[in-house]
């Protein structure tokens, strides 16, 4: 049976980390909220799950349905899917390592979101622009380097080599690394201009993922939504600034 | 061998969610950064692990060491420890449910932190007070109710009854629920004054956890640090406001 992915239509957002794993593995899935109402899909189907009085409802999208089981939270979905898609380490301890890395990626994603919404996710960007400028300046000066230096270190210190984050084979963590480099470059083209000089292993990993046949096919397809100003990574030129 | 917990000394912070699980289970553990330098403990020991060139270093505290394995990220530590401490569901699917709930608690914890640090965690509160007031107002008006209504719903919709978040027995998620109620009440006494009326199952769970013998003994011990203005949950009266 196909996996059912539930996420907002019209943006990559957090759902994209799950899509990349499903696409790499060529797993059958339905992107529920992007489907047709007449087929029982669409946003209404997603809202029905969110408001259901079934046990253990999800708090927010993305969530995955696999049969009767509802799996909420991006990192949890990937932890659950990883072994089934052969995108997790075989070793149990390394799966815990992968989960820790994915949660650190999730922290970066939240901080990237909060650069444009530092006061309230329910308010417009225009109503929190001054705070967004201040938060973005700190994000560019301190947080991007802290996270990226760390990921570079993880790759450099991997005993199996710097071509993947954990162990000796591709995992969902590597796919997510591709997405954060892609997202940061879209949102902050000036600040990320010299990424390849500062974080060579990270950028090499990004490039290698982009060339994988299933990922390349996905990125060229209509299933891959473009970045835009409703997602996590948004390009507001006034928030970007050059970094040496 | 005792578990080694690594977290900043002097505050409850994210480490507290792990301490509550270890204390409930009466598991042997060393709170490394709070130990004596002459015993090889203290902040230096923690910094050594953070800066190590070993494989898979942690990004930030808290992290746990169990033998050679380093487990970073609060929710990941609890997911790892849960079965060993008999504080996780036996059923594999329910463990995924528990992890999803814990990650939603983690999101609330991050938002609670950002009420006093909406611009930059590296700046003083006093330097971001106006933004903190705006973010706290939104947190109180919209985010606390959204999270708490959700947790109340999870308890009400648990097929095994509203005395625990998942399944029919105490898990680490319940201990974390105690901590967020405790923390929100400390930080926002006015905003949380009517919690028991609005979220009766949540408050009943909080009260039941507080009465558990191992938790009560821990809370009365010197190992339980008081809330203060260096942790996640901080009481700044100017950020609090009454809610009916």
Tab-separated table of C-alpha atoms in Angstrom:
chain	number	residue	atom	x	y	z
A	1	UNK	CA	0.000	0.000	0.000
A	2	UNK	CA	1.243	3.504	-0.803
A	3	UNK	CA	2.402	5.734	2.011
A	4	UNK	CA	0.218	8.795	2.540
A	5	UNK	CA	2.153	12.006	3.078
A	6	UNK	CA	0.194	14.914	4.517
A	7	UNK	CA	1.624	18.374	4.045
A	8	UNK	CA	0.445	21.796	2.894
A	9	UNK	CA	0.135	22.259	-0.862
A	10	UNK	CA	2.089	25.015	-2.588
A	11	UNK	CA	5.341	24.955	-0.633
A	12	UNK	CA	8.273	22.634	-0.030
A	13	UNK	CA	8.433	23.313	3.705
A	14	UNK	CA	9.149	20.498	6.118
A	15	UNK	CA	7.335	18.023	3.889
A	16	UNK	CA	10.202	18.240	1.405
A	17	UNK	CA	12.592	16.324	3.666
A	18	UNK	CA	10.169	13.401	3.546
A	19	UNK	CA	9.543	13.726	-0.196
A	20	UNK	CA	13.263	13.513	-0.924
A	21	UNK	CA	13.511	10.210	0.948
A	22	UNK	CA	10.419	8.741	-0.721
A	23	UNK	CA	11.648	9.848	-4.154
A	24	UNK	CA	15.189	8.546	-3.697
A	25	UNK	CA	13.777	5.163	-2.661
A	26	UNK	CA	11.138	5.231	-5.418
A	27	UNK	CA	8.591	4.344	-2.769
A	28	UNK	CA	4.929	4.583	-3.739
A	29	UNK	CA	3.297	7.538	-1.976
A	30	UNK	CA	0.333	9.839	-2.232
A	31	UNK	CA	0.886	13.536	-1.528
A	32	UNK	CA	-2.568	13.823	-0.005
A	33	UNK	CA	-3.165	17.565	0.279
A	34	UNK	CA	-1.985	18.083	-3.300
A	35	UNK	CA	-4.508	15.603	-4.679
A	36	UNK	CA	-8.007	16.040	-6.076
A	37	UNK	CA	-11.028	16.391	-3.850
A	38	UNK	CA	-13.032	14.067	-6.093
A	39	UNK	CA	-10.503	11.341	-5.276
A	40	UNK	CA	-10.909	11.876	-1.551
A	41	UNK	CA	-7.727	13.904	-1.395
A	42	UNK	CA	-6.944	17.611	-1.066
A	43	UNK	CA	-6.659	19.951	1.862
A	44	UNK	CA	-9.978	18.800	3.291
A	45	UNK	CA	-8.666	15.260	3.659
A	46	UNK	CA	-5.689	16.596	5.596
A	47	UNK	CA	-7.806	18.781	7.855
A	48	UNK	CA	-10.001	15.774	8.558
A	49	UNK	CA	-7.005	13.883	9.922
A	50	UNK	CA	-5.853	16.859	11.985
A	51	UNK	CA	-9.276	17.277	13.567
A	52	UNK	CA	-10.032	13.591	13.946
A	53	UNK	CA	-11.102	12.140	17.268
A	54	UNK	CA	-9.058	9.015	16.609
A	55	UNK	CA	-6.260	8.104	19.039
A	56	UNK	CA	-2.990	10.036	18.795
A	57	UNK	CA	-3.886	12.780	16.319
A	58	UNK	CA	-0.979	14.760	14.816
A	59	UNK	CA	-0.273	18.298	16.008
A	60	UNK	CA	0.611	19.690	12.584
A	61	UNK	CA	1.768	18.694	9.105
A	62	UNK	CA	3.840	16.982	7.946
A	63	UNK	CA	2.592	13.607	9.062
A	64	UNK	CA	2.631	10.227	7.408
A	65	UNK	CA	0.002	7.526	7.368
A	66	UNK	CA	1.160	3.958	6.944
A	67	UNK	CA	-1.982	1.874	7.183
A	68	UNK	CA	-3.564	2.823	10.512
A	69	UNK	CA	-0.428	4.300	12.014
A	70	UNK	CA	-0.047	8.081	11.962
A	71	UNK	CA	3.546	9.244	12.243
A	72	UNK	CA	3.930	12.964	13.021
A	73	UNK	CA	7.023	15.200	13.047
A	74	UNK	CA	9.549	15.296	10.201
A	75	UNK	CA	12.463	13.639	12.014
A	76	UNK	CA	10.145	10.959	13.385
A	77	UNK	CA	8.769	10.217	9.906
A	78	UNK	CA	12.293	9.821	8.559
A	79	UNK	CA	13.340	7.664	11.513
A	80	UNK	CA	10.320	5.456	10.865
A	81	UNK	CA	10.726	5.308	7.090
A	82	UNK	CA	14.527	5.081	7.023
A	83	UNK	CA	14.909	1.322	7.476
A	84	UNK	CA	11.904	0.545	5.266
A	85	UNK	CA	13.347	2.683	2.450
A	86	UNK	CA	16.903	1.379	3.034
A	87	UNK	CA	17.948	4.930	3.815
A	88	UNK	CA	18.989	4.337	7.432
A	89	UNK	CA	22.132	2.721	8.818
A	90	UNK	CA	21.813	-1.005	9.505
A	91	UNK	CA	23.465	-0.621	12.895
A	92	UNK	CA	21.069	0.315	15.716
A	93	UNK	CA	23.502	2.704	17.388
A	94	UNK	CA	24.116	4.473	14.086
A	95	UNK	CA	20.372	4.903	13.691
A	96	UNK	CA	20.415	6.838	16.948
A	97	UNK	CA	23.317	8.905	15.600
A	98	UNK	CA	21.336	9.599	12.420
A	99	UNK	CA	18.314	10.665	14.444
A	100	UNK	CA	20.452	13.059	16.483
A	101	UNK	CA	21.803	14.625	13.300
A	102	UNK	CA	18.341	14.911	11.787
A	103	UNK	CA	17.105	16.678	14.922
A	104	UNK	CA	19.984	19.132	14.640
A	105	UNK	CA	18.971	19.757	11.034
A	106	UNK	CA	15.417	20.309	12.321
A	107	UNK	CA	16.723	22.936	14.745
A	108	UNK	CA	18.415	24.744	11.877
A	109	UNK	CA	15.200	24.582	9.857
A	110	UNK	CA	13.243	26.175	12.712
A	111	UNK	CA	15.829	28.925	13.014
A	112	UNK	CA	15.750	29.508	9.246
A	113	UNK	CA	11.965	29.900	9.473
A	114	UNK	CA	12.230	32.276	12.385
A	115	UNK	CA	14.519	34.633	10.440
A	116	UNK	CA	11.421	35.873	8.637
A	117	UNK	CA	8.952	35.174	11.449
A	118	UNK	CA	10.758	35.973	14.710
A	119	UNK	CA	7.684	37.292	16.535
A	120	UNK	CA	4.725	35.172	15.448
A	121	UNK	CA	4.102	32.609	12.740
A	122	UNK	CA	0.529	33.877	12.613
A	123	UNK	CA	1.517	37.432	11.631
A	124	UNK	CA	2.625	38.640	8.221
A	125	UNK	CA	6.321	39.077	7.503
A	126	UNK	CA	5.688	42.760	6.838
A	127	UNK	CA	4.456	43.174	10.404
A	128	UNK	CA	7.700	41.856	11.921
A	129	UNK	CA	10.233	43.078	9.409
A	130	UNK	CA	12.463	44.987	11.824
A	131	UNK	CA	12.760	42.008	14.143
A	132	UNK	CA	13.339	39.812	11.080
A	133	UNK	CA	16.262	41.972	10.030
A	134	UNK	CA	17.826	41.709	13.472
A	135	UNK	CA	17.295	37.968	13.694
A	136	UNK	CA	18.589	37.379	10.177
A	137	UNK	CA	21.742	39.375	10.881
A	138	UNK	CA	22.458	37.130	13.862
A	139	UNK	CA	21.529	34.001	11.907
A	140	UNK	CA	23.986	34.899	9.154
A	141	UNK	CA	26.764	36.048	11.479
A	142	UNK	CA	26.545	33.324	14.109
A	143	UNK	CA	24.049	30.546	13.542
A	144	UNK	CA	24.712	29.509	9.939
A	145	UNK	CA	28.465	29.240	10.634
A	146	UNK	CA	27.872	27.331	13.876
A	147	UNK	CA	25.633	24.761	12.231
A	148	UNK	CA	27.647	24.472	9.022
A	149	UNK	CA	30.995	24.146	10.793
A	150	UNK	CA	29.447	21.386	12.840
A	151	UNK	CA	28.134	19.499	9.805
A	152	UNK	CA	31.500	19.916	8.094
A	153	UNK	CA	33.162	18.452	11.190
A	154	UNK	CA	30.762	15.503	11.250
A	155	UNK	CA	31.661	14.691	7.650
A	156	UNK	CA	35.400	15.155	8.233
A	157	UNK	CA	35.288	12.961	11.357
A	158	UNK	CA	33.199	10.152	9.871
A	159	UNK	CA	35.491	7.105	10.106
A	160	UNK	CA	33.927	5.822	6.873
A	161	UNK	CA	34.855	8.987	5.016
A	162	UNK	CA	33.318	12.388	4.273
A	163	UNK	CA	30.964	11.312	1.509
A	164	UNK	CA	28.083	10.684	3.892
A	165	UNK	CA	27.072	11.899	7.348
A	166	UNK	CA	26.704	8.503	9.032
A	167	UNK	CA	28.385	5.198	8.251
A	168	UNK	CA	29.437	4.134	4.773
A	169	UNK	CA	26.238	4.559	2.756
A	170	UNK	CA	23.656	7.171	1.861
A	171	UNK	CA	20.993	7.855	4.507
A	172	UNK	CA	18.039	10.193	4.769
A	173	UNK	CA	20.310	12.572	6.698
A	174	UNK	CA	22.357	13.144	3.547
A	175	UNK	CA	19.218	13.949	1.564
A	176	UNK	CA	18.232	16.475	4.231
A	177	UNK	CA	21.712	18.022	4.076
A	178	UNK	CA	21.144	18.581	0.353
A	179	UNK	CA	17.899	20.358	1.148
A	180	UNK	CA	19.310	22.719	3.769
A	181	UNK	CA	22.167	23.778	1.486
A	182	UNK	CA	19.654	24.287	-1.324
A	183	UNK	CA	17.326	26.234	0.964
A	184	UNK	CA	19.975	28.433	2.547
A	185	UNK	CA	21.363	29.287	-0.886
A	186	UNK	CA	17.909	30.257	-2.119
A	187	UNK	CA	17.132	32.376	0.934
A	188	UNK	CA	20.557	33.936	1.436
A	189	UNK	CA	22.496	33.945	-1.855
A	190	UNK	CA	24.973	36.562	-0.638
A	191	UNK	CA	25.609	34.985	2.736
A	192	UNK	CA	26.136	31.536	1.230
A	193	UNK	CA	28.231	32.623	-1.763
A	194	UNK	CA	31.457	31.183	-0.345
A	195	UNK	CA	29.939	28.025	1.122
A	196	UNK	CA	32.105	25.780	-1.054
A	197	UNK	CA	35.287	27.389	0.302
A	198	UNK	CA	34.239	27.180	3.934
A	199	UNK	CA	32.372	23.884	3.928
A	200	UNK	CA	33.820	21.773	1.112
A	201	UNK	CA	32.606	18.398	2.395
A	202	UNK	CA	29.080	19.725	2.898
A	203	UNK	CA	28.910	21.203	-0.597
A	204	UNK	CA	30.410	18.055	-2.131
A	205	UNK	CA	27.695	16.033	-0.398
A	206	UNK	CA	25.028	18.437	-1.689
A	207	UNK	CA	26.353	18.102	-5.228
A	208	UNK	CA	26.556	14.313	-5.045
A	209	UNK	CA	22.957	14.058	-3.848
A	210	UNK	CA	21.757	16.386	-6.622
A	211	UNK	CA	23.299	14.043	-9.204
A	212	UNK	CA	21.701	10.871	-7.942
A	213	UNK	CA	19.397	9.679	-10.750
A	214	UNK	CA	16.214	9.474	-8.698
A	215	UNK	CA	16.828	12.830	-7.055
A	216	UNK	CA	17.771	14.504	-10.348
A	217	UNK	CA	14.603	13.138	-11.957
A	218	UNK	CA	12.527	14.359	-9.038
A	219	UNK	CA	14.081	17.836	-9.061
A	220	UNK	CA	13.273	18.124	-12.788
A	221	UNK	CA	9.683	16.963	-12.306
A	222	UNK	CA	6.535	18.912	-11.511
A	223	UNK	CA	6.386	17.135	-8.180
A	224	UNK	CA	9.244	19.355	-6.976
A	225	UNK	CA	7.659	22.667	-6.103
A	226	UNK	CA	9.848	25.740	-6.511
A	227	UNK	CA	11.046	27.637	-3.470
A	228	UNK	CA	8.758	30.602	-2.840
A	229	UNK	CA	7.786	33.119	-0.184
A	230	UNK	CA	5.408	30.847	1.689
A	231	UNK	CA	7.916	28.175	2.701
A	232	UNK	CA	10.584	27.780	5.362
A	233	UNK	CA	13.363	29.191	3.194
A	234	UNK	CA	12.315	32.573	1.776
A	235	UNK	CA	14.318	35.059	-0.199
A	236	UNK	CA	13.814	38.564	1.120
A	237	UNK	CA	16.801	40.546	-0.221
A	238	UNK	CA	16.693	42.924	2.737
A	239	UNK	CA	17.462	40.020	5.106
A	240	UNK	CA	20.516	38.804	3.189
A	241	UNK	CA	24.034	40.154	3.482
A	242	UNK	CA	27.426	39.255	2.098
A	243	UNK	CA	29.826	37.195	4.177
A	244	UNK	CA	33.470	36.739	3.290
B	1	UNK	CA	27.933	1.297	34.223
B	2	UNK	CA	26.319	4.618	35.059
B	3	UNK	CA	24.901	6.754	32.272
B	4	UNK	CA	26.741	10.032	31.783
B	5	UNK	CA	24.468	13.043	31.275
B	6	UNK	CA	26.102	16.154	29.877
B	7	UNK	CA	24.313	19.433	30.402
B	8	UNK	CA	25.138	22.953	31.602
B	9	UNK	CA	25.384	23.382	35.359
B	10	UNK	CA	23.148	25.896	37.112
B	11	UNK	CA	19.918	25.503	35.158
B	12	UNK	CA	17.241	22.900	34.512
B	13	UNK	CA	17.018	23.591	30.796
B	14	UNK	CA	16.604	20.755	28.342
B	15	UNK	CA	18.671	18.468	30.549
B	16	UNK	CA	15.807	18.335	33.028
B	17	UNK	CA	13.634	16.208	30.729
B	18	UNK	CA	16.346	13.558	30.825
B	19	UNK	CA	16.952	13.889	34.578
B	20	UNK	CA	13.263	13.274	35.291
B	21	UNK	CA	13.377	9.989	33.367
B	22	UNK	CA	16.608	8.837	35.025
B	23	UNK	CA	15.271	9.766	38.473
B	24	UNK	CA	11.892	8.101	37.975
B	25	UNK	CA	13.665	4.891	36.919
B	26	UNK	CA	16.273	5.221	39.680
B	27	UNK	CA	18.904	4.645	37.026
B	28	UNK	CA	22.523	5.260	37.992
B	29	UNK	CA	23.818	8.402	36.285
B	30	UNK	CA	26.516	10.998	36.578
B	31	UNK	CA	25.564	14.626	35.919
B	32	UNK	CA	28.968	15.306	34.399
B	33	UNK	CA	29.151	19.098	34.161
B	34	UNK	CA	27.933	19.430	37.751
B	35	UNK	CA	30.712	17.215	39.083
B	36	UNK	CA	34.144	18.040	40.496
B	37	UNK	CA	37.110	18.743	38.295
B	38	UNK	CA	39.339	16.616	40.501
B	39	UNK	CA	37.132	13.649	39.667
B	40	UNK	CA	37.477	14.276	35.933
B	41	UNK	CA	34.069	15.929	35.787
B	42	UNK	CA	32.894	19.536	35.515
B	43	UNK	CA	32.363	21.884	32.597
B	44	UNK	CA	35.811	21.102	31.167
B	45	UNK	CA	34.882	17.453	30.750
B	46	UNK	CA	31.773	18.474	28.840
B	47	UNK	CA	33.625	20.910	26.594
B	48	UNK	CA	36.140	18.179	25.854
B	49	UNK	CA	33.368	15.980	24.475
B	50	UNK	CA	31.888	18.843	22.441
B	51	UNK	CA	35.268	19.649	20.870
B	52	UNK	CA	36.417	16.055	20.442
B	53	UNK	CA	37.615	14.780	17.103
B	54	UNK	CA	35.930	11.437	17.721
B	55	UNK	CA	33.258	10.264	15.284
B	56	UNK	CA	29.794	11.810	15.553
B	57	UNK	CA	30.384	14.618	18.053
B	58	UNK	CA	27.298	16.247	19.575
B	59	UNK	CA	26.190	19.709	18.433
B	60	UNK	CA	25.165	20.957	21.863
B	61	UNK	CA	24.129	19.798	25.337
B	62	UNK	CA	22.261	17.863	26.471
B	63	UNK	CA	23.855	14.652	25.309
B	64	UNK	CA	24.180	11.270	26.930
B	65	UNK	CA	27.077	8.869	26.940
B	66	UNK	CA	26.332	5.185	27.318
B	67	UNK	CA	29.681	3.454	27.034
B	68	UNK	CA	31.149	4.609	23.738
B	69	UNK	CA	27.859	5.762	22.248
B	70	UNK	CA	27.081	9.474	22.344
B	71	UNK	CA	23.385	10.261	22.082
B	72	UNK	CA	22.580	13.921	21.335
B	73	UNK	CA	19.277	15.810	21.333
B	74	UNK	CA	16.766	15.594	24.183
B	75	UNK	CA	14.046	13.661	22.357
B	76	UNK	CA	16.629	11.261	20.959
B	77	UNK	CA	18.084	10.627	24.426
B	78	UNK	CA	14.625	9.838	25.753
B	79	UNK	CA	13.809	7.619	22.785
B	80	UNK	CA	17.052	5.739	23.408
B	81	UNK	CA	16.665	5.502	27.174
B	82	UNK	CA	12.926	4.866	27.238
B	83	UNK	CA	12.948	1.089	26.719
B	84	UNK	CA	16.022	0.612	28.942
B	85	UNK	CA	14.343	2.545	31.783
B	86	UNK	CA	10.973	0.882	31.173
B	87	UNK	CA	9.532	4.295	30.435
B	88	UNK	CA	8.562	3.636	26.807
B	89	UNK	CA	5.601	1.725	25.401
B	90	UNK	CA	6.319	-1.943	24.664
B	91	UNK	CA	4.637	-1.691	21.296
B	92	UNK	CA	6.934	-0.461	18.486
B	93	UNK	CA	4.240	1.670	16.844
B	94	UNK	CA	3.441	3.307	20.164
B	95	UNK	CA	7.118	4.148	20.559
B	96	UNK	CA	6.867	6.110	17.322
B	97	UNK	CA	3.757	7.828	18.701
B	98	UNK	CA	5.644	8.682	21.894
B	99	UNK	CA	8.542	10.094	19.884
B	100	UNK	CA	6.157	12.274	17.879
B	101	UNK	CA	4.634	13.645	21.081
B	102	UNK	CA	8.061	14.279	22.598
B	103	UNK	CA	9.095	16.212	19.479
B	104	UNK	CA	5.966	18.338	19.791
B	105	UNK	CA	6.910	19.019	23.418
B	106	UNK	CA	10.385	19.964	22.141
B	107	UNK	CA	8.801	22.472	19.756
B	108	UNK	CA	6.913	24.046	22.642
B	109	UNK	CA	10.141	24.207	24.675
B	110	UNK	CA	11.912	26.035	21.830
B	111	UNK	CA	9.041	28.502	21.551
B	112	UNK	CA	9.062	29.052	25.326
B	113	UNK	CA	12.776	29.842	25.125
B	114	UNK	CA	12.264	32.217	22.241
B	115	UNK	CA	9.727	34.285	24.203
B	116	UNK	CA	12.694	35.835	26.034
B	117	UNK	CA	15.223	35.454	23.198
B	118	UNK	CA	13.327	36.091	19.950
B	119	UNK	CA	16.251	37.743	18.140
B	120	UNK	CA	19.410	35.941	19.217
B	121	UNK	CA	20.308	33.424	21.912
B	122	UNK	CA	23.738	35.079	22.054
B	123	UNK	CA	22.364	38.476	23.073
B	124	UNK	CA	21.132	39.537	26.500
B	125	UNK	CA	17.416	39.561	27.205
B	126	UNK	CA	17.638	43.286	27.920
B	127	UNK	CA	18.823	43.861	24.352
B	128	UNK	CA	15.738	42.220	22.821
B	129	UNK	CA	13.078	43.128	25.348
B	130	UNK	CA	10.653	44.826	22.949
B	131	UNK	CA	10.681	41.855	20.601
B	132	UNK	CA	10.356	39.579	23.638
B	133	UNK	CA	7.203	41.385	24.713
B	134	UNK	CA	5.680	40.998	21.262
B	135	UNK	CA	6.624	37.345	20.981
B	136	UNK	CA	5.395	36.569	24.514
B	137	UNK	CA	2.056	38.217	23.817
B	138	UNK	CA	1.580	35.949	20.815
B	139	UNK	CA	2.842	32.920	22.729
B	140	UNK	CA	0.299	33.511	25.489
B	141	UNK	CA	-2.587	34.389	23.188
B	142	UNK	CA	-2.079	31.731	20.525
B	143	UNK	CA	0.710	29.233	21.044
B	144	UNK	CA	0.151	28.075	24.638
B	145	UNK	CA	-3.548	27.426	23.935
B	146	UNK	CA	-2.757	25.632	20.664
B	147	UNK	CA	-0.256	23.288	22.278
B	148	UNK	CA	-2.214	22.744	25.481
B	149	UNK	CA	-5.510	22.087	23.706
B	150	UNK	CA	-3.679	19.534	21.618
B	151	UNK	CA	-2.165	17.761	24.622
B	152	UNK	CA	-5.567	17.794	26.353
B	153	UNK	CA	-7.067	16.198	23.237
B	154	UNK	CA	-4.355	13.521	23.127
B	155	UNK	CA	-5.151	12.577	26.717
B	156	UNK	CA	-8.922	12.646	26.139
B	157	UNK	CA	-8.586	10.516	22.988
B	158	UNK	CA	-6.209	7.930	24.439
B	159	UNK	CA	-8.151	4.645	24.161
B	160	UNK	CA	-6.451	3.506	27.382
B	161	UNK	CA	-7.726	6.522	29.282
B	162	UNK	CA	-6.564	10.052	30.060
B	163	UNK	CA	-4.098	9.208	32.817
B	164	UNK	CA	-1.162	8.923	30.430
B	165	UNK	CA	-0.293	10.297	26.993
B	166	UNK	CA	0.432	6.969	25.257
B	167	UNK	CA	-0.886	3.504	26.000
B	168	UNK	CA	-1.807	2.284	29.464
B	169	UNK	CA	1.315	3.020	31.477
B	170	UNK	CA	3.616	5.894	32.409
B	171	UNK	CA	6.186	6.890	29.777
B	172	UNK	CA	8.879	9.546	29.544
B	173	UNK	CA	6.365	11.685	27.645
B	174	UNK	CA	4.262	11.995	30.815
B	175	UNK	CA	7.307	13.097	32.804
B	176	UNK	CA	8.005	15.754	30.174
B	177	UNK	CA	4.385	16.913	30.350
B	178	UNK	CA	4.874	17.486	34.081
B	179	UNK	CA	7.919	19.604	33.318
B	180	UNK	CA	6.258	21.835	30.723
B	181	UNK	CA	3.298	22.553	33.012
B	182	UNK	CA	5.734	23.295	35.834
B	183	UNK	CA	7.849	25.511	33.588
B	184	UNK	CA	4.980	27.435	32.011
B	185	UNK	CA	3.503	28.088	35.459
B	186	UNK	CA	6.839	29.407	36.704
B	187	UNK	CA	7.381	31.636	33.669
B	188	UNK	CA	3.813	32.822	33.181
B	189	UNK	CA	1.886	32.586	36.484
B	190	UNK	CA	-0.857	34.937	35.291
B	191	UNK	CA	-1.309	33.336	31.890
B	192	UNK	CA	-1.473	29.831	33.367
B	193	UNK	CA	-3.668	30.636	36.359
B	194	UNK	CA	-6.724	28.881	34.930
B	195	UNK	CA	-4.880	25.932	33.412
B	196	UNK	CA	-6.803	23.435	35.561
B	197	UNK	CA	-10.125	24.722	34.218
B	198	UNK	CA	-9.071	24.682	30.589
B	199	UNK	CA	-6.854	21.592	30.546
B	200	UNK	CA	-8.070	19.300	33.337
B	201	UNK	CA	-6.489	16.088	32.035
B	202	UNK	CA	-3.132	17.794	31.535
B	203	UNK	CA	-3.125	19.238	35.039
B	204	UNK	CA	-4.272	15.923	36.549
B	205	UNK	CA	-1.349	14.229	34.784
B	206	UNK	CA	1.037	16.891	36.106
B	207	UNK	CA	-0.244	16.371	39.650
B	208	UNK	CA	-0.035	12.578	39.404
B	209	UNK	CA	3.567	12.730	38.196
B	210	UNK	CA	4.514	15.136	41.018
B	211	UNK	CA	3.226	12.610	43.573
B	212	UNK	CA	5.172	9.640	42.274
B	213	UNK	CA	7.581	8.675	45.069
B	214	UNK	CA	10.778	8.846	43.005
B	215	UNK	CA	9.799	12.135	41.416
B	216	UNK	CA	8.682	13.655	44.725
B	217	UNK	CA	11.977	12.611	46.330
B	218	UNK	CA	13.911	14.092	43.423
B	219	UNK	CA	11.996	17.367	43.495
B	220	UNK	CA	12.754	17.696	47.220
B	221	UNK	CA	16.453	16.933	46.711
B	222	UNK	CA	19.377	19.234	45.968
B	223	UNK	CA	19.712	17.530	42.607
B	224	UNK	CA	16.631	19.447	41.428
B	225	UNK	CA	17.845	22.918	40.593
B	226	UNK	CA	15.335	25.731	41.043
B	227	UNK	CA	13.936	27.530	38.029
B	228	UNK	CA	15.900	30.724	37.440
B	229	UNK	CA	16.575	33.368	34.825
B	230	UNK	CA	19.199	31.393	32.925
B	231	UNK	CA	16.999	28.474	31.874
B	232	UNK	CA	14.394	27.843	29.208
B	233	UNK	CA	11.468	28.916	31.375
B	234	UNK	CA	12.138	32.370	32.826
B	235	UNK	CA	9.884	34.597	34.846
B	236	UNK	CA	10.013	38.145	33.570
B	237	UNK	CA	6.830	39.782	34.931
B	238	UNK	CA	6.682	42.196	31.996
B	239	UNK	CA	6.230	39.246	29.599
B	240	UNK	CA	3.317	37.702	31.499
B	241	UNK	CA	-0.318	38.642	31.202
B	242	UNK	CA	-3.591	37.391	32.589
B	243	UNK	CA	-5.750	35.092	30.500
B	244	UNK	CA	-9.308	34.246	31.383
